[in-house]
XYZ file of C-alpha atoms in Angstrom:
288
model
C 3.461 -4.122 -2.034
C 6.137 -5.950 -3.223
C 8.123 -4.331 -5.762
C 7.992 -6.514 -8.765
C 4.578 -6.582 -8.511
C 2.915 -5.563 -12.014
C -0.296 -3.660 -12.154
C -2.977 -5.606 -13.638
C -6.054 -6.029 -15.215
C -8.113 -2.287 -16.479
C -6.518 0.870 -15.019
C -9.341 2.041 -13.724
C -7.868 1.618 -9.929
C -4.413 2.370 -10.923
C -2.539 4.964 -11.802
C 1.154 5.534 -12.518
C 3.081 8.769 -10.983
C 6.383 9.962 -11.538
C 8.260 13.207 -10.970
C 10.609 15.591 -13.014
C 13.208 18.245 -12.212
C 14.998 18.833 -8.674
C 14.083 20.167 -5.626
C 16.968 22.107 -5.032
C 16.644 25.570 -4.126
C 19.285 26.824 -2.360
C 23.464 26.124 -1.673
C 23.960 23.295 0.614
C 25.555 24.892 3.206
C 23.433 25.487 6.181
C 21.292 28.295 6.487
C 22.317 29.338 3.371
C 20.077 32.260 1.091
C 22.155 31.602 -2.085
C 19.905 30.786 -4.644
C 20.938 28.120 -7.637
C 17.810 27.785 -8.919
C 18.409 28.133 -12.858
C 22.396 27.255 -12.643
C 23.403 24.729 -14.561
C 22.020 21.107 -13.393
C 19.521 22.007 -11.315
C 16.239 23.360 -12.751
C 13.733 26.062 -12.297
C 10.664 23.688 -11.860
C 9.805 20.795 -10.114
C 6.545 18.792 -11.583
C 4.813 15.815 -10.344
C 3.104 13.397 -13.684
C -0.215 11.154 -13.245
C -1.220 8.955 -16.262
C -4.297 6.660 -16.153
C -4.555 4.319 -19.040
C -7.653 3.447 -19.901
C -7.980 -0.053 -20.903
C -6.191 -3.363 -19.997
C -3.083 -2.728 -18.604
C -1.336 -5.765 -19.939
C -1.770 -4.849 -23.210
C -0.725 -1.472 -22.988
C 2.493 -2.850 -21.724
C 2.898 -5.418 -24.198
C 2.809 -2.538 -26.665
C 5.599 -1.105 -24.724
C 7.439 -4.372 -24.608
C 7.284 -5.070 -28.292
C 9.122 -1.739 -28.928
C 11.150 -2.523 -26.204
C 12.037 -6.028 -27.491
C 13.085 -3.905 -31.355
C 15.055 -1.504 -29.505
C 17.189 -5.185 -28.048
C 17.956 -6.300 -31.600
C 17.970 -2.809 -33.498
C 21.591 -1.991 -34.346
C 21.475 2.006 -35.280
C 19.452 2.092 -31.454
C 22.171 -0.026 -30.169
C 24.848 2.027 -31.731
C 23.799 4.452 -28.676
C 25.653 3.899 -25.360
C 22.802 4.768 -23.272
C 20.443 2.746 -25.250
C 23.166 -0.229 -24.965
C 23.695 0.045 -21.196
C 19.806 -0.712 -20.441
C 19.718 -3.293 -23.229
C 22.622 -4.812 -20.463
C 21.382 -4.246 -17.346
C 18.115 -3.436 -17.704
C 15.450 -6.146 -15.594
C 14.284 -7.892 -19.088
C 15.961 -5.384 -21.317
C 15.556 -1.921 -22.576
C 13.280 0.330 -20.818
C 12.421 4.007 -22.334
C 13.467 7.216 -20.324
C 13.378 10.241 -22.362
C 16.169 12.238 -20.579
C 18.353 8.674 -21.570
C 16.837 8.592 -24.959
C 18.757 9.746 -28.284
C 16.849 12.386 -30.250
C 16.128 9.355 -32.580
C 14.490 6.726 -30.598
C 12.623 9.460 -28.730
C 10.666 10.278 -31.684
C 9.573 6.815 -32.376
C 8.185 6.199 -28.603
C 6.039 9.592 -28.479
C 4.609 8.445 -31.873
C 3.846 4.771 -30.104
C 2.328 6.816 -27.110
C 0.497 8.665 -29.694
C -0.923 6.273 -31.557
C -1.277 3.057 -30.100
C -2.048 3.077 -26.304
C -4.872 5.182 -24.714
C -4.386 7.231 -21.943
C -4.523 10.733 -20.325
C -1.859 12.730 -18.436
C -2.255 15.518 -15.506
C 0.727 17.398 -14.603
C 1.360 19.852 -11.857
C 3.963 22.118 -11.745
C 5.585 23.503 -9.265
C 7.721 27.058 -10.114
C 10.563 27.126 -7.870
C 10.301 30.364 -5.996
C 12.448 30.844 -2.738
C 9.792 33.297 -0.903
C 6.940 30.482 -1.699
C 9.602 27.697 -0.525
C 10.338 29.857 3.072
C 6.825 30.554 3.947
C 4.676 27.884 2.940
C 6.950 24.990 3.532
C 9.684 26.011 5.791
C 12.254 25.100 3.672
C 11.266 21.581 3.599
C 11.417 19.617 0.510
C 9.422 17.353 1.748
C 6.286 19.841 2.265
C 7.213 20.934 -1.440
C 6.576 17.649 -2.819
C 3.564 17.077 -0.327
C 1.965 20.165 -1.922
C 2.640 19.508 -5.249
C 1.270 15.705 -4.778
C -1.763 16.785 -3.196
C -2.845 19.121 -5.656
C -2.291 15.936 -8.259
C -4.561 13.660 -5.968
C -7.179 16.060 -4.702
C -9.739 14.415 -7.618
C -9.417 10.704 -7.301
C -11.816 10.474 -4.313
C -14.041 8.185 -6.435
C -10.909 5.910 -7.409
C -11.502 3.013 -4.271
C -9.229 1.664 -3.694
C -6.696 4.022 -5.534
C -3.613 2.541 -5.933
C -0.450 4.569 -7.103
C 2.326 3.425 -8.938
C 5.239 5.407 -8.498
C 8.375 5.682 -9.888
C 11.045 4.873 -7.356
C 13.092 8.104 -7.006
C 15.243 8.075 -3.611
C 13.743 9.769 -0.305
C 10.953 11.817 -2.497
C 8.974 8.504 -2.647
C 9.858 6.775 0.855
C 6.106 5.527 2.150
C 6.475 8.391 4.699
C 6.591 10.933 2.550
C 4.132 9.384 0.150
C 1.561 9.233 2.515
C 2.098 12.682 4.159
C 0.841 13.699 0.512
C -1.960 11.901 0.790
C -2.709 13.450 4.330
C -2.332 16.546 2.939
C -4.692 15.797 0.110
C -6.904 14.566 2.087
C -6.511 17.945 4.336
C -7.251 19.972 1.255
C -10.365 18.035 -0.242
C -12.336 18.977 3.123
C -11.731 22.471 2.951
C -12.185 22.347 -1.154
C -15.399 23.800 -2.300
C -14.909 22.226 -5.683
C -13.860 19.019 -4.693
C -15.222 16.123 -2.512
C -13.807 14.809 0.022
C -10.811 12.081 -0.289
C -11.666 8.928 2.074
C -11.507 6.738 -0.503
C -8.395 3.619 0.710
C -4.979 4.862 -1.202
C -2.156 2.004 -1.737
C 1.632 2.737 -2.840
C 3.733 0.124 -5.360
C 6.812 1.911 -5.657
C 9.293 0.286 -8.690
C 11.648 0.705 -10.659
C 11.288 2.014 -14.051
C 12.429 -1.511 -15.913
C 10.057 -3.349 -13.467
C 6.816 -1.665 -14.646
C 7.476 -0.260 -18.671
C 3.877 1.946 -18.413
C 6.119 4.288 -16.107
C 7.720 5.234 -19.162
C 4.227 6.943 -20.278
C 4.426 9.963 -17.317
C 8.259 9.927 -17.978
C 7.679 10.745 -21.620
C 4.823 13.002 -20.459
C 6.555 15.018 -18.276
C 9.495 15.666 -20.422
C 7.733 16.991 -23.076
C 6.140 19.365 -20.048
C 9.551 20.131 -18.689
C 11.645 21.221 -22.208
C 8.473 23.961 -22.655
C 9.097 25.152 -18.839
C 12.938 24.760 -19.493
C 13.761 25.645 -22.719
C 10.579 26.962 -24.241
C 10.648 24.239 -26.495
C 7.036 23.061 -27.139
C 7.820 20.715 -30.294
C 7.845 17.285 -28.079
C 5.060 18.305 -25.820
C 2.502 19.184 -28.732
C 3.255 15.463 -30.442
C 1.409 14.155 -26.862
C -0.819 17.689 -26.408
C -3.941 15.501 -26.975
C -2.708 12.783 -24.257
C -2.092 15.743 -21.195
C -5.177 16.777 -20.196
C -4.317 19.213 -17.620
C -1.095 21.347 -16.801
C -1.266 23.169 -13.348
C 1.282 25.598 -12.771
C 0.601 25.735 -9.360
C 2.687 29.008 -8.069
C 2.069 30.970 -11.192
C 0.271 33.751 -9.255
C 0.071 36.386 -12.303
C -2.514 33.911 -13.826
C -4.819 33.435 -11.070
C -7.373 35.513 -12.714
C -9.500 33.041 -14.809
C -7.076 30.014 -14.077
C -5.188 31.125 -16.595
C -2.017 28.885 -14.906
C -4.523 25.711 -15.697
C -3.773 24.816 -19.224
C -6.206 22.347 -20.803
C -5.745 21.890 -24.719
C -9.019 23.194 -25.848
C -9.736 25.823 -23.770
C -5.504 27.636 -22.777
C -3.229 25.804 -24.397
C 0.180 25.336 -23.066
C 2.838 27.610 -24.740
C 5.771 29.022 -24.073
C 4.367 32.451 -24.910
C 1.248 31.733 -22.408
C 3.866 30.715 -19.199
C 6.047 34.087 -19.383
C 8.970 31.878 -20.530
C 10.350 34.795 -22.424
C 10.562 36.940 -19.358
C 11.416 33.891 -17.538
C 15.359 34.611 -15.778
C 17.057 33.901 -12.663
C 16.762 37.145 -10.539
C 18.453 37.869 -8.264
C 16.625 37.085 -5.085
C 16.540 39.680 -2.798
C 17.094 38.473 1.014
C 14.229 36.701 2.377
């Protein structure tokens, strides 16, 4: 699909995935068994965002754009050289991207989120853990992201067709290793006993964040996810907790029992207190 193509009409078909963290687990020298995960820039989780807004899609994004379009003319915002630089360069403008975001304007988009557009988030998470990386996917970052994507798409076999829009982000969302996810899906949905299985037809429209502004919803979403894995800082995440459906910390083995690492608002809420975060360091890795 071409990539300035806009997803229209009701969501119902489409929904709009983007990713968070790094999949860096190791130094880049060859063959290498230094871990970095946890060094500064490069993070201990990887997590993989689906929203679905429910509704019409063009007016979800022309609630977007109408912040957007304040954010172009608002001085204090533009006072921010971040903010500025997408005002500039941006495809029609200013786009939102929490990471890019001052503290400020942040605040004011979750509210929006909040309060005018309807939607729901899942999230899967993916703790980086060098014996998981080595065994179940060879050391291949692309088999990481597979998994992690799979485990996000194993439910949409009534979606048909299912079309995912995806935040471009460099080799992680090339069509080949897009639809190796879906394979693996696909893979995991027949041998499911919960699910059913995926045949429905599955299309890719990779873009750029300023070409499609409802990207910004699973940016925003999976922020507020990543500062509680982070930082144990749950203060953005509980301003959307009624938006995220479903956190699945995927590796979290010491909360099989019950799936406890399934965190639903009702029923296990996500805290920093419920994911170990306070026993949460680097170790030191012994040698695989």
């Amino acid at each position: 699909m071409d990539t300035k193509e806009l997803a229209v009409h009701t969501g119902d078909n489409h929904r709009f995935i983007d990713e968070a963290g790094d999949m860096t687990f190791f130094s880049s020298k060859r063959g290498s068994k230094t871990s970095l995960i946890g060094d500064p820039g490069v993070s201990r989780c990887f997590m993989v965002g689906m929203v679905h807004v429910k509704g019409d899609l063009a007016e979800a994004r022309s609630a977007i754009k109408v912040f957007c379009e304040m954010v172009d003319t608002n001085e204090f915002f533009q006072s921010f050289p971040s903010v500025a630089s997408r005002t500039e360069k941006g495809w029609q403008g200013y786009y939102p991207h929490a990471s890019k975001d001052p503290a400020e304007l942040r605040y004011e988009f979750l509210k929006l989120m909040k309060e005018k557009i309807d939607f729901s988030a899942q999230i899967v998470v993916g703790r980086k853990l060098p014996d998981v990386f080595l065994r179940k996917h060879q050391r291949l970052q692309r088999e990481f992201y597979a998994d992690l994507m799979s485990h996000l798409l194993k439910y949409t076999h009534k979606i048909d067709p299912l079309i995912l829009d995806i935040a471009e982000r460099g080799s992680s969302t090339s069509n080949m290793n897009l639809q190796h996810a879906v394979d693996v899906a696909r893979e995991r949905s027949r041998r499911g006993t919960l699910t059913k299985e995926m045949n429905n037809k599955v299309k890719f429209n990779v873009q750029p964040y300023d070409h499609e502004l409802l990207l910004s919803l699973t940016d925003y979403c999976l922020w507020s996810a990543q500062r509680v894995f982070e930082k144990g800082d749950t203060k953005y995440y509980k301003l959307l907790e009624s938006k995220i459906k479903l956190v699945h910390d995927v590796y979290d083995q010491s909360r099989y029992e019950k799936s406890k690492n399934y965190y639903r608002t009702k029923y296990n809420p996500l805290t920093a207190e419920a994911i170990g975060f306070a026993d949460w360091r680097k170790p030191e890795w012994p040698e695989p």
